[in-house]
mmCIF file of C-alpha atoms in Angstrom:
data_model
loop_
_atom_site.group_PDB
_atom_site.id
_atom_site.type_symbol
_atom_site.label_atom_id
_atom_site.label_comp_id
_atom_site.label_asym_id
_atom_site.label_seq_id
_atom_site.Cartn_x
_atom_site.Cartn_y
_atom_site.Cartn_z
ATOM 1 C CA UNK A 1 160.216 81.689 72.791
ATOM 2 C CA UNK A 2 158.107 84.520 74.253
ATOM 3 C CA UNK A 3 154.802 82.625 74.105
ATOM 4 C CA UNK A 4 156.120 79.297 75.743
ATOM 5 C CA UNK A 5 155.095 78.222 79.038
ATOM 6 C CA UNK A 6 157.633 76.770 81.502
ATOM 7 C CA UNK A 7 156.678 74.502 84.177
ATOM 8 C CA UNK A 8 156.540 77.340 86.747
ATOM 9 C CA UNK A 9 154.020 79.394 84.656
ATOM 10 C CA UNK A 10 151.900 76.261 83.972
ATOM 11 C CA UNK A 11 151.703 75.537 87.676
ATOM 12 C CA UNK A 12 150.796 79.216 88.406
ATOM 13 C CA UNK A 13 147.996 79.083 85.615
ATOM 14 C CA UNK A 14 146.662 75.721 86.963
ATOM 15 C CA UNK A 15 146.255 77.211 90.530
ATOM 16 C CA UNK A 16 145.299 80.779 89.576
ATOM 17 C CA UNK A 17 141.426 80.186 89.816
ATOM 18 C CA UNK A 18 140.173 78.652 92.924
ATOM 19 C CA UNK A 19 136.752 80.278 92.952
ATOM 20 C CA UNK A 20 134.765 77.154 92.864
ATOM 21 C CA UNK A 21 136.493 75.606 96.132
ATOM 22 C CA UNK A 22 135.827 79.013 97.789
ATOM 23 C CA UNK A 23 132.145 79.093 97.297
ATOM 24 C CA UNK A 24 129.740 78.141 99.993
ATOM 25 C CA UNK A 25 128.047 74.673 99.688
ATOM 26 C CA UNK A 26 124.727 76.119 98.812
ATOM 27 C CA UNK A 27 126.361 77.847 95.781
ATOM 28 C CA UNK A 28 127.460 74.513 94.495
ATOM 29 C CA UNK A 29 124.134 72.887 94.159
ATOM 30 C CA UNK A 30 123.959 73.260 90.329
ATOM 31 C CA UNK A 31 127.603 72.171 90.028
ATOM 32 C CA UNK A 32 127.965 69.271 92.433
ATOM 33 C CA UNK A 33 125.339 66.562 92.737
ATOM 34 C CA UNK A 34 125.342 64.005 95.483
ATOM 35 C CA UNK A 35 122.850 61.137 94.813
ATOM 36 C CA UNK A 36 119.837 61.221 97.272
ATOM 37 C CA UNK A 37 117.310 58.592 97.843
ATOM 38 C CA UNK A 38 114.083 59.370 95.673
ATOM 39 C CA UNK A 39 110.885 60.054 97.645
ATOM 40 C CA UNK A 40 107.576 59.926 96.087
ATOM 41 C CA UNK A 41 105.363 63.132 96.027
ATOM 42 C CA UNK A 42 102.581 61.476 98.128
ATOM 43 C CA UNK A 43 105.136 60.502 100.839
ATOM 44 C CA UNK A 44 106.677 63.797 100.776
ATOM 45 C CA UNK A 45 103.165 65.477 101.307
ATOM 46 C CA UNK A 46 102.394 62.942 104.151
ATOM 47 C CA UNK A 47 105.602 63.654 105.834
ATOM 48 C CA UNK A 48 105.048 67.351 105.750
ATOM 49 C CA UNK A 49 101.504 67.093 107.202
ATOM 50 C CA UNK A 50 102.656 64.834 110.032
ATOM 51 C CA UNK A 51 105.420 67.343 110.915
ATOM 52 C CA UNK A 52 102.858 70.124 110.858
ATOM 53 C CA UNK A 53 100.486 68.155 113.152
ATOM 54 C CA UNK A 54 103.496 67.285 115.542
ATOM 55 C CA UNK A 55 104.274 71.018 115.828
ATOM 56 C CA UNK A 56 100.554 71.704 116.585
ATOM 57 C CA UNK A 57 100.568 69.001 119.353
ATOM 58 C CA UNK A 58 103.912 70.115 120.673
ATOM 59 C CA UNK A 59 102.619 73.644 120.971
ATOM 60 C CA UNK A 60 99.552 72.663 122.547
ATOM 61 C CA UNK A 61 101.218 70.703 125.332
ATOM 62 C CA UNK A 62 103.397 73.674 125.922
ATOM 63 C CA UNK A 63 100.499 75.950 126.217
ATOM 64 C CA UNK A 64 98.679 73.513 128.534
ATOM 65 C CA UNK A 65 101.691 73.510 130.931
ATOM 66 C CA UNK A 66 101.429 77.289 131.048
ATOM 67 C CA UNK A 67 97.645 77.259 130.986
ATOM 68 C CA UNK A 68 97.435 79.671 134.045
ATOM 69 C CA UNK A 69 98.855 82.333 132.014
ATOM 70 C CA UNK A 70 96.091 82.275 129.465
ATOM 71 C CA UNK A 71 92.584 83.642 129.664
ATOM 72 C CA UNK A 72 89.695 82.059 128.125
ATOM 73 C CA UNK A 73 87.131 84.543 126.534
ATOM 74 C CA UNK A 74 84.295 82.738 128.242
ATOM 75 C CA UNK A 75 86.120 83.027 131.629
ATOM 76 C CA UNK A 76 86.541 79.389 132.005
ATOM 77 C CA UNK A 77 89.698 77.568 133.017
ATOM 78 C CA UNK A 78 91.970 76.485 130.126
ATOM 79 C CA UNK A 79 91.584 72.809 129.294
ATOM 80 C CA UNK A 80 93.695 70.502 127.134
ATOM 81 C CA UNK A 81 91.419 70.942 124.306
ATOM 82 C CA UNK A 82 91.515 74.844 124.735
ATOM 83 C CA UNK A 83 95.278 74.625 124.578
ATOM 84 C CA UNK A 84 95.335 72.549 121.483
ATOM 85 C CA UNK A 85 92.750 74.954 119.851
ATOM 86 C CA UNK A 86 94.958 78.033 120.713
ATOM 87 C CA UNK A 87 97.948 76.146 119.284
ATOM 88 C CA UNK A 88 96.060 75.424 116.056
ATOM 89 C CA UNK A 89 95.017 78.985 115.450
ATOM 90 C CA UNK A 90 98.514 80.190 116.506
ATOM 91 C CA UNK A 91 100.781 77.868 114.544
ATOM 92 C CA UNK A 92 98.695 77.999 111.363
ATOM 93 C CA UNK A 93 98.691 81.815 111.636
ATOM 94 C CA UNK A 94 94.945 81.982 111.544
ATOM 95 C CA UNK A 95 94.607 84.326 114.442
ATOM 96 C CA UNK A 96 91.339 85.497 116.021
ATOM 97 C CA UNK A 97 88.488 86.749 114.045
ATOM 98 C CA UNK A 98 85.017 88.411 114.933
ATOM 99 C CA UNK A 99 83.578 84.796 115.117
ATOM 100 C CA UNK A 100 85.478 82.266 117.223
ATOM 101 C CA UNK A 101 84.216 78.909 118.423
ATOM 102 C CA UNK A 102 83.175 78.729 121.973
ATOM 103 C CA UNK A 103 81.836 75.220 122.622
ATOM 104 C CA UNK A 104 84.151 72.257 122.876
ATOM 105 C CA UNK A 105 82.414 70.449 119.981
ATOM 106 C CA UNK A 106 82.900 73.433 117.606
ATOM 107 C CA UNK A 107 86.620 73.727 118.615
ATOM 108 C CA UNK A 108 87.106 69.955 118.078
ATOM 109 C CA UNK A 109 85.678 70.298 114.597
ATOM 110 C CA UNK A 110 88.017 73.211 114.035
ATOM 111 C CA UNK A 111 90.946 71.060 115.131
ATOM 112 C CA UNK A 112 90.111 67.820 113.373
ATOM 113 C CA UNK A 113 88.472 69.194 110.156
ATOM 114 C CA UNK A 114 89.092 72.829 109.278
ATOM 115 C CA UNK A 115 92.839 72.795 110.238
ATOM 116 C CA UNK A 116 93.842 69.860 108.039
ATOM 117 C CA UNK A 117 91.852 71.257 105.215
ATOM 118 C CA UNK A 118 93.730 74.520 105.818
ATOM 119 C CA UNK A 119 97.083 72.723 105.851
ATOM 120 C CA UNK A 120 96.327 70.780 102.849
ATOM 121 C CA UNK A 121 95.344 74.050 101.075
ATOM 122 C CA UNK A 122 98.711 75.610 102.091
ATOM 123 C CA UNK A 123 100.703 72.414 100.933
ATOM 124 C CA UNK A 124 98.928 72.574 97.566
ATOM 125 C CA UNK A 125 99.305 76.459 97.237
ATOM 126 C CA UNK A 126 102.949 76.670 98.014
ATOM 127 C CA UNK A 127 104.005 72.947 97.412
ATOM 128 C CA UNK A 128 106.262 73.783 94.552
ATOM 129 C CA UNK A 129 108.111 76.468 96.410
ATOM 130 C CA UNK A 130 108.570 74.215 99.445
ATOM 131 C CA UNK A 131 109.711 71.322 97.191
ATOM 132 C CA UNK A 132 112.399 73.528 95.652
ATOM 133 C CA UNK A 133 113.575 74.921 98.815
ATOM 134 C CA UNK A 134 113.679 71.646 100.442
ATOM 135 C CA UNK A 135 115.477 69.989 97.555
ATOM 136 C CA UNK A 136 118.201 72.827 97.534
ATOM 137 C CA UNK A 137 118.530 72.689 101.308
ATOM 138 C CA UNK A 138 118.858 68.859 101.416
ATOM 139 C CA UNK A 139 121.400 68.989 98.438
ATOM 140 C CA UNK A 140 123.456 71.735 100.063
ATOM 141 C CA UNK A 141 123.603 69.708 103.249
ATOM 142 C CA UNK A 142 124.601 66.580 101.388
ATOM 143 C CA UNK A 143 127.346 68.467 99.624
ATOM 144 C CA UNK A 144 128.534 69.872 102.942
ATOM 145 C CA UNK A 145 128.739 66.364 104.388
ATOM 146 C CA UNK A 146 130.401 64.949 101.301
ATOM 147 C CA UNK A 147 132.975 67.541 101.157
ATOM 148 C CA UNK A 148 133.874 66.862 104.840
ATOM 149 C CA UNK A 149 134.119 63.000 104.609
ATOM 150 C CA UNK A 150 135.706 62.754 101.069
ATOM 151 C CA UNK A 151 138.770 60.597 101.394
ATOM 152 C CA UNK A 152 140.499 57.818 99.185
ATOM 153 C CA UNK A 153 137.877 57.931 96.525
ATOM 154 C CA UNK A 154 138.222 57.643 92.782
ATOM 155 C CA UNK A 155 137.700 60.501 90.404
ATOM 156 C CA UNK A 156 136.667 59.600 86.775
ATOM 157 C CA UNK A 157 137.169 62.439 84.370
ATOM 158 C CA UNK A 158 134.974 61.980 81.391
ATOM 159 C CA UNK A 159 131.835 59.834 81.269
ATOM 160 C CA UNK A 160 131.685 58.694 77.732
ATOM 161 C CA UNK A 161 132.163 55.123 76.737
ATOM 162 C CA UNK A 162 135.625 54.637 78.266
ATOM 163 C CA UNK A 163 134.463 56.296 81.397
ATOM 164 C CA UNK A 164 131.333 54.394 81.815
ATOM 165 C CA UNK A 165 133.233 51.107 81.300
ATOM 166 C CA UNK A 166 135.732 52.193 83.862
ATOM 167 C CA UNK A 167 133.029 52.788 86.564
ATOM 168 C CA UNK A 168 131.334 49.448 85.539
ATOM 169 C CA UNK A 169 134.707 47.766 86.320
ATOM 170 C CA UNK A 170 135.021 49.604 89.582
ATOM 171 C CA UNK A 171 131.576 48.761 90.910
ATOM 172 C CA UNK A 172 131.961 45.247 89.596
ATOM 173 C CA UNK A 173 135.048 44.880 91.751
ATOM 174 C CA UNK A 174 132.968 45.977 94.798
ATOM 175 C CA UNK A 175 133.722 49.800 94.932
ATOM 176 C CA UNK A 176 130.560 51.673 96.297
ATOM 177 C CA UNK A 177 129.074 54.073 93.765
ATOM 178 C CA UNK A 178 129.195 56.713 96.447
ATOM 179 C CA UNK A 179 133.110 56.611 96.438
ATOM 180 C CA UNK A 180 133.304 57.466 92.693
ATOM 181 C CA UNK A 181 133.213 61.162 91.544
ATOM 182 C CA UNK A 182 132.412 61.779 87.814
ATOM 183 C CA UNK A 183 133.767 64.926 86.207
ATOM 184 C CA UNK A 184 132.286 66.050 82.820
ATOM 185 C CA UNK A 185 131.122 69.152 81.082
ATOM 186 C CA UNK A 186 127.940 67.524 79.647
ATOM 187 C CA UNK A 187 124.884 67.881 81.991
ATOM 188 C CA UNK A 188 123.199 65.152 80.175
ATOM 189 C CA UNK A 189 125.676 62.414 80.865
ATOM 190 C CA UNK A 190 126.091 63.631 84.383
ATOM 191 C CA UNK A 191 122.381 63.161 84.826
ATOM 192 C CA UNK A 192 122.971 59.379 83.762
ATOM 193 C CA UNK A 193 125.881 59.123 86.235
ATOM 194 C CA UNK A 194 123.702 60.606 89.068
ATOM 195 C CA UNK A 195 121.006 57.988 88.444
ATOM 196 C CA UNK A 196 123.631 55.348 88.669
ATOM 197 C CA UNK A 197 124.361 56.549 92.358
ATOM 198 C CA UNK A 198 127.705 58.389 91.362
ATOM 199 C CA UNK A 199 128.668 61.797 92.777
ATOM 200 C CA UNK A 200 128.991 64.362 89.835
ATOM 201 C CA UNK A 201 130.782 67.460 89.224
ATOM 202 C CA UNK A 202 130.124 69.624 86.257
ATOM 203 C CA UNK A 203 133.112 71.219 84.759
ATOM 204 C CA UNK A 204 136.214 70.826 82.622
ATOM 205 C CA UNK A 205 138.856 68.242 84.054
ATOM 206 C CA UNK A 206 141.571 70.460 82.725
ATOM 207 C CA UNK A 207 140.729 73.132 85.370
ATOM 208 C CA UNK A 208 142.452 72.870 88.829
ATOM 209 C CA UNK A 209 139.508 74.326 90.759
ATOM 210 C CA UNK A 210 137.099 71.814 89.301
ATOM 211 C CA UNK A 211 139.495 68.850 90.228
ATOM 212 C CA UNK A 212 139.759 70.220 93.734
ATOM 213 C CA UNK A 213 136.018 70.508 93.988
ATOM 214 C CA UNK A 214 135.912 66.886 93.169
ATOM 215 C CA UNK A 215 138.360 66.187 95.855
ATOM 216 C CA UNK A 216 141.184 65.110 93.636
ATOM 217 C CA UNK A 217 143.865 66.232 96.105
ATOM 218 C CA UNK A 218 142.570 63.529 98.665
ATOM 219 C CA UNK A 219 141.725 60.844 96.038
ATOM 220 C CA UNK A 220 143.265 57.429 95.955
ATOM 221 C CA UNK A 221 143.042 57.208 92.120
ATOM 222 C CA UNK A 222 142.209 59.458 89.110
ATOM 223 C CA UNK A 223 140.941 57.966 85.716
ATOM 224 C CA UNK A 224 141.395 60.139 82.794
ATOM 225 C CA UNK A 225 138.888 59.064 80.016
ATOM 226 C CA UNK A 226 138.737 62.222 77.942
ATOM 227 C CA UNK A 227 137.380 62.067 74.342
ATOM 228 C CA UNK A 228 140.520 63.727 72.949
ATOM 229 C CA UNK A 229 144.054 62.586 73.311
ATOM 230 C CA UNK A 230 145.405 66.096 73.568
ATOM 231 C CA UNK A 231 142.804 66.910 76.214
ATOM 232 C CA UNK A 232 143.884 63.734 78.199
ATOM 233 C CA UNK A 233 147.498 65.074 78.335
ATOM 234 C CA UNK A 234 146.266 68.475 79.682
ATOM 235 C CA UNK A 235 143.868 66.830 82.097
ATOM 236 C CA UNK A 236 146.636 64.423 83.334
ATOM 237 C CA UNK A 237 148.989 67.371 83.823
ATOM 238 C CA UNK A 238 146.451 69.224 85.890
ATOM 239 C CA UNK A 239 145.573 66.189 87.843
ATOM 240 C CA UNK A 240 149.144 65.468 88.766
ATOM 241 C CA UNK A 241 149.551 69.062 89.984
ATOM 242 C CA UNK A 242 146.429 68.889 92.110
ATOM 243 C CA UNK A 243 146.938 65.382 93.320
ATOM 244 C CA UNK A 244 150.593 64.513 93.488
ATOM 245 C CA UNK A 245 150.114 61.324 95.566
ATOM 246 C CA UNK A 246 147.203 59.816 93.671
ATOM 247 C CA UNK A 247 147.443 56.957 91.140
ATOM 248 C CA UNK A 248 146.563 58.395 87.652
ATOM 249 C CA UNK A 249 145.503 56.066 84.854
ATOM 250 C CA UNK A 250 144.898 57.561 81.484
ATOM 251 C CA UNK A 251 143.393 56.241 78.139
ATOM 252 C CA UNK A 252 144.352 57.456 74.644
ATOM 253 C CA UNK A 253 143.259 56.366 71.225
ATOM 254 C CA UNK A 254 147.001 56.606 69.729
ATOM 255 C CA UNK A 255 150.125 55.326 71.136
ATOM 256 C CA UNK A 256 152.036 58.405 70.197
ATOM 257 C CA UNK A 257 150.636 60.235 73.138
ATOM 258 C CA UNK A 258 151.821 57.540 75.641
ATOM 259 C CA UNK A 259 155.138 59.381 76.388
ATOM 260 C CA UNK A 260 153.308 62.724 76.813
ATOM 261 C CA UNK A 261 151.078 61.190 79.338
ATOM 262 C CA UNK A 262 153.897 59.588 81.285
ATOM 263 C CA UNK A 263 155.694 62.842 81.337
ATOM 264 C CA UNK A 264 152.535 64.626 82.471
ATOM 265 C CA UNK A 265 152.375 62.322 85.570
ATOM 266 C CA UNK A 266 150.327 59.304 84.422
ATOM 267 C CA UNK A 267 151.281 56.063 86.300
ATOM 268 C CA UNK A 268 149.549 53.797 83.737
ATOM 269 C CA UNK A 269 148.508 54.468 80.107
ATOM 270 C CA UNK A 270 145.958 52.399 78.190
ATOM 271 C CA UNK A 271 146.132 52.640 74.254
ATOM 272 C CA UNK A 272 142.579 51.852 73.333
ATOM 273 C CA UNK A 273 143.319 51.572 69.499
ATOM 274 C CA UNK A 274 146.181 49.341 69.861
ATOM 275 C CA UNK A 275 144.273 47.139 72.411
ATOM 276 C CA UNK A 276 141.263 46.910 70.022
ATOM 277 C CA UNK A 277 143.591 46.211 67.112
ATOM 278 C CA UNK A 278 145.242 43.290 68.693
ATOM 279 C CA UNK A 279 141.869 41.852 69.703
ATOM 280 C CA UNK A 280 140.688 42.106 66.120
ATOM 281 C CA UNK A 281 143.639 40.320 64.840
ATOM 282 C CA UNK A 282 143.280 37.613 67.424
ATOM 283 C CA UNK A 283 139.679 37.277 66.694
ATOM 284 C CA UNK A 284 140.276 36.349 62.894
ATOM 285 C CA UNK A 285 141.991 33.077 63.980
ATOM 286 C CA UNK A 286 140.948 32.182 67.542
ATOM 287 C CA UNK A 287 137.805 34.057 68.492
ATOM 288 C CA UNK A 288 137.325 31.959 71.593
ATOM 289 C CA UNK A 289 140.461 33.681 72.884
ATOM 290 C CA UNK A 290 138.881 36.989 72.496
ATOM 291 C CA UNK A 291 135.811 35.801 74.381
ATOM 292 C CA UNK A 292 137.945 34.592 77.214
ATOM 293 C CA UNK A 293 139.645 38.018 77.463
ATOM 294 C CA UNK A 294 136.321 39.757 77.524
ATOM 295 C CA UNK A 295 135.213 37.466 80.288
ATOM 296 C CA UNK A 296 138.346 38.184 82.334
ATOM 297 C CA UNK A 297 137.756 41.894 81.819
ATOM 298 C CA UNK A 298 134.085 41.735 83.030
ATOM 299 C CA UNK A 299 134.254 41.587 86.857
ATOM 300 C CA UNK A 300 130.704 40.723 87.654
ATOM 301 C CA UNK A 301 130.266 37.441 85.714
ATOM 302 C CA UNK A 302 132.294 34.508 84.761
ATOM 303 C CA UNK A 303 136.096 34.775 85.658
ATOM 304 C CA UNK A 304 137.923 38.045 86.593
ATOM 305 C CA UNK A 305 141.499 38.976 87.078
ATOM 306 C CA UNK A 306 141.850 40.242 90.713
ATOM 307 C CA UNK A 307 144.657 41.108 93.057
ATOM 308 C CA UNK A 308 144.999 40.184 96.794
ATOM 309 C CA UNK A 309 147.439 40.094 99.685
ATOM 310 C CA UNK A 310 149.479 37.065 100.456
ATOM 311 C CA UNK A 311 148.199 34.970 103.166
ATOM 312 C CA UNK A 312 150.435 34.002 106.108
ATOM 313 C CA UNK A 313 150.548 30.224 105.252
ATOM 314 C CA UNK A 314 151.357 31.083 101.640
ATOM 315 C CA UNK A 315 154.691 32.719 102.449
ATOM 316 C CA UNK A 316 157.737 30.617 101.243
ATOM 317 C CA UNK A 317 155.548 28.636 98.829
ATOM 318 C CA UNK A 318 155.594 28.657 95.189
ATOM 319 C CA UNK A 319 152.802 30.453 93.226
ATOM 320 C CA UNK A 320 152.214 27.599 91.048
ATOM 321 C CA UNK A 321 151.177 25.453 93.999
ATOM 322 C CA UNK A 322 148.322 27.719 95.429
ATOM 323 C CA UNK A 323 144.714 27.062 95.197
ATOM 324 C CA UNK A 324 144.286 30.113 92.978
ATOM 325 C CA UNK A 325 145.652 30.363 89.520
ATOM 326 C CA UNK A 326 148.339 33.051 90.002
ATOM 327 C CA UNK A 327 149.379 35.000 86.970
ATOM 328 C CA UNK A 328 151.980 37.291 88.531
ATOM 329 C CA UNK A 329 153.469 38.670 91.774
ATOM 330 C CA UNK A 330 153.662 42.341 92.593
ATOM 331 C CA UNK A 331 156.891 42.862 94.551
ATOM 332 C CA UNK A 332 158.061 46.321 95.661
ATOM 333 C CA UNK A 333 155.872 47.823 93.100
ATOM 334 C CA UNK A 334 157.051 45.588 90.130
ATOM 335 C CA UNK A 335 154.997 43.055 88.530
ATOM 336 C CA UNK A 336 156.825 39.710 88.043
ATOM 337 C CA UNK A 337 155.203 37.009 85.987
ATOM 338 C CA UNK A 338 154.570 33.729 87.599
ATOM 339 C CA UNK A 339 156.924 30.872 86.558
ATOM 340 C CA UNK A 340 160.025 33.010 86.346
ATOM 341 C CA UNK A 341 163.151 32.540 88.396
ATOM 342 C CA UNK A 342 162.465 35.879 90.214
ATOM 343 C CA UNK A 343 159.193 34.370 91.870
ATOM 344 C CA UNK A 344 160.197 30.802 92.869
ATOM 345 C CA UNK A 345 158.875 31.457 96.367
ATOM 346 C CA UNK A 346 156.406 34.108 97.797
ATOM 347 C CA UNK A 347 157.591 36.689 100.191
ATOM 348 C CA UNK A 348 155.648 38.348 103.005
ATOM 349 C CA UNK A 349 154.736 41.665 101.431
ATOM 350 C CA UNK A 350 153.899 40.373 97.989
ATOM 351 C CA UNK A 351 150.667 40.783 96.430
ATOM 352 C CA UNK A 352 149.144 38.178 94.008
ATOM 353 C CA UNK A 353 147.473 38.803 90.511
ATOM 354 C CA UNK A 354 145.094 35.720 90.138
ATOM 355 C CA UNK A 355 142.097 34.564 88.463
ATOM 356 C CA UNK A 356 139.022 34.465 90.614
ATOM 357 C CA UNK A 357 135.430 33.354 89.902
ATOM 358 C CA UNK A 358 132.987 36.287 89.710
#
């Protein structure tokens, strides 16, 4: 068929547009947002005033060290106060007018009263412009550092109900919010993600350049939580092309998309409608079982299912005789349920799935 896309053409289309990753950091401020510690307006103004005073004091000492090269209009030797006065009128771009203070008391008043008022006026007059420029500069610097250090993080594509629940599970298991990157097209939900301390990238997860900007090629895991099942398939295909070594977990509503996601490169597929349906069926007869399952799926309270490495003194023993309640053993990438003949004894490189108290 003339309009069909083979694997080669799909790969070329996915990697065709890399304009986002080629942009300089300052041009990504409205696309990538790295959380920053909020600063109150009053503290921001105080910091700026202190910096301004510091510049004047530093300039005054520099002038004082070179005082032999300056000439006082009254013909007197330059004192430290004269140096500070000259620094004040120079740094604040005041200059020399037809009336200039001659006595030391007048100059002292100019330094302690007039100059702070002038600085306060400048802060109020251009405060908005300074704030915008400072914020953009800080954000661009944050983006630069973030892109350089980004390694082994988790990319969450879609910050709807499923995406938020996935992030809650990650943070509940101890993953720092700064190691989670959320990709979504909705600026409103990205604002919420940013307030939660997450790094955000605005754009479609089905585009290779957006995923590269999120660092998917260096990510340890990619979670696909798109709102539509067909979108999830396309996003998974793109993510696998961009991140061939990352673990990709995708969620869909209908089980008919499971094989498409697996063929697209998903390592694990969660069918939300089937899972919810089974819980609804169980809840009709044994609602307490559903409550326990919900408790196990909530990592920050009650009990939770966790995974850990085998300790040296546990090698050779039975998983049923450990201090933890072991549900399964992961051996060579395969999960083996505890109590079966395959896991009568624990081997050195095994990992244990167990129930821990949150």
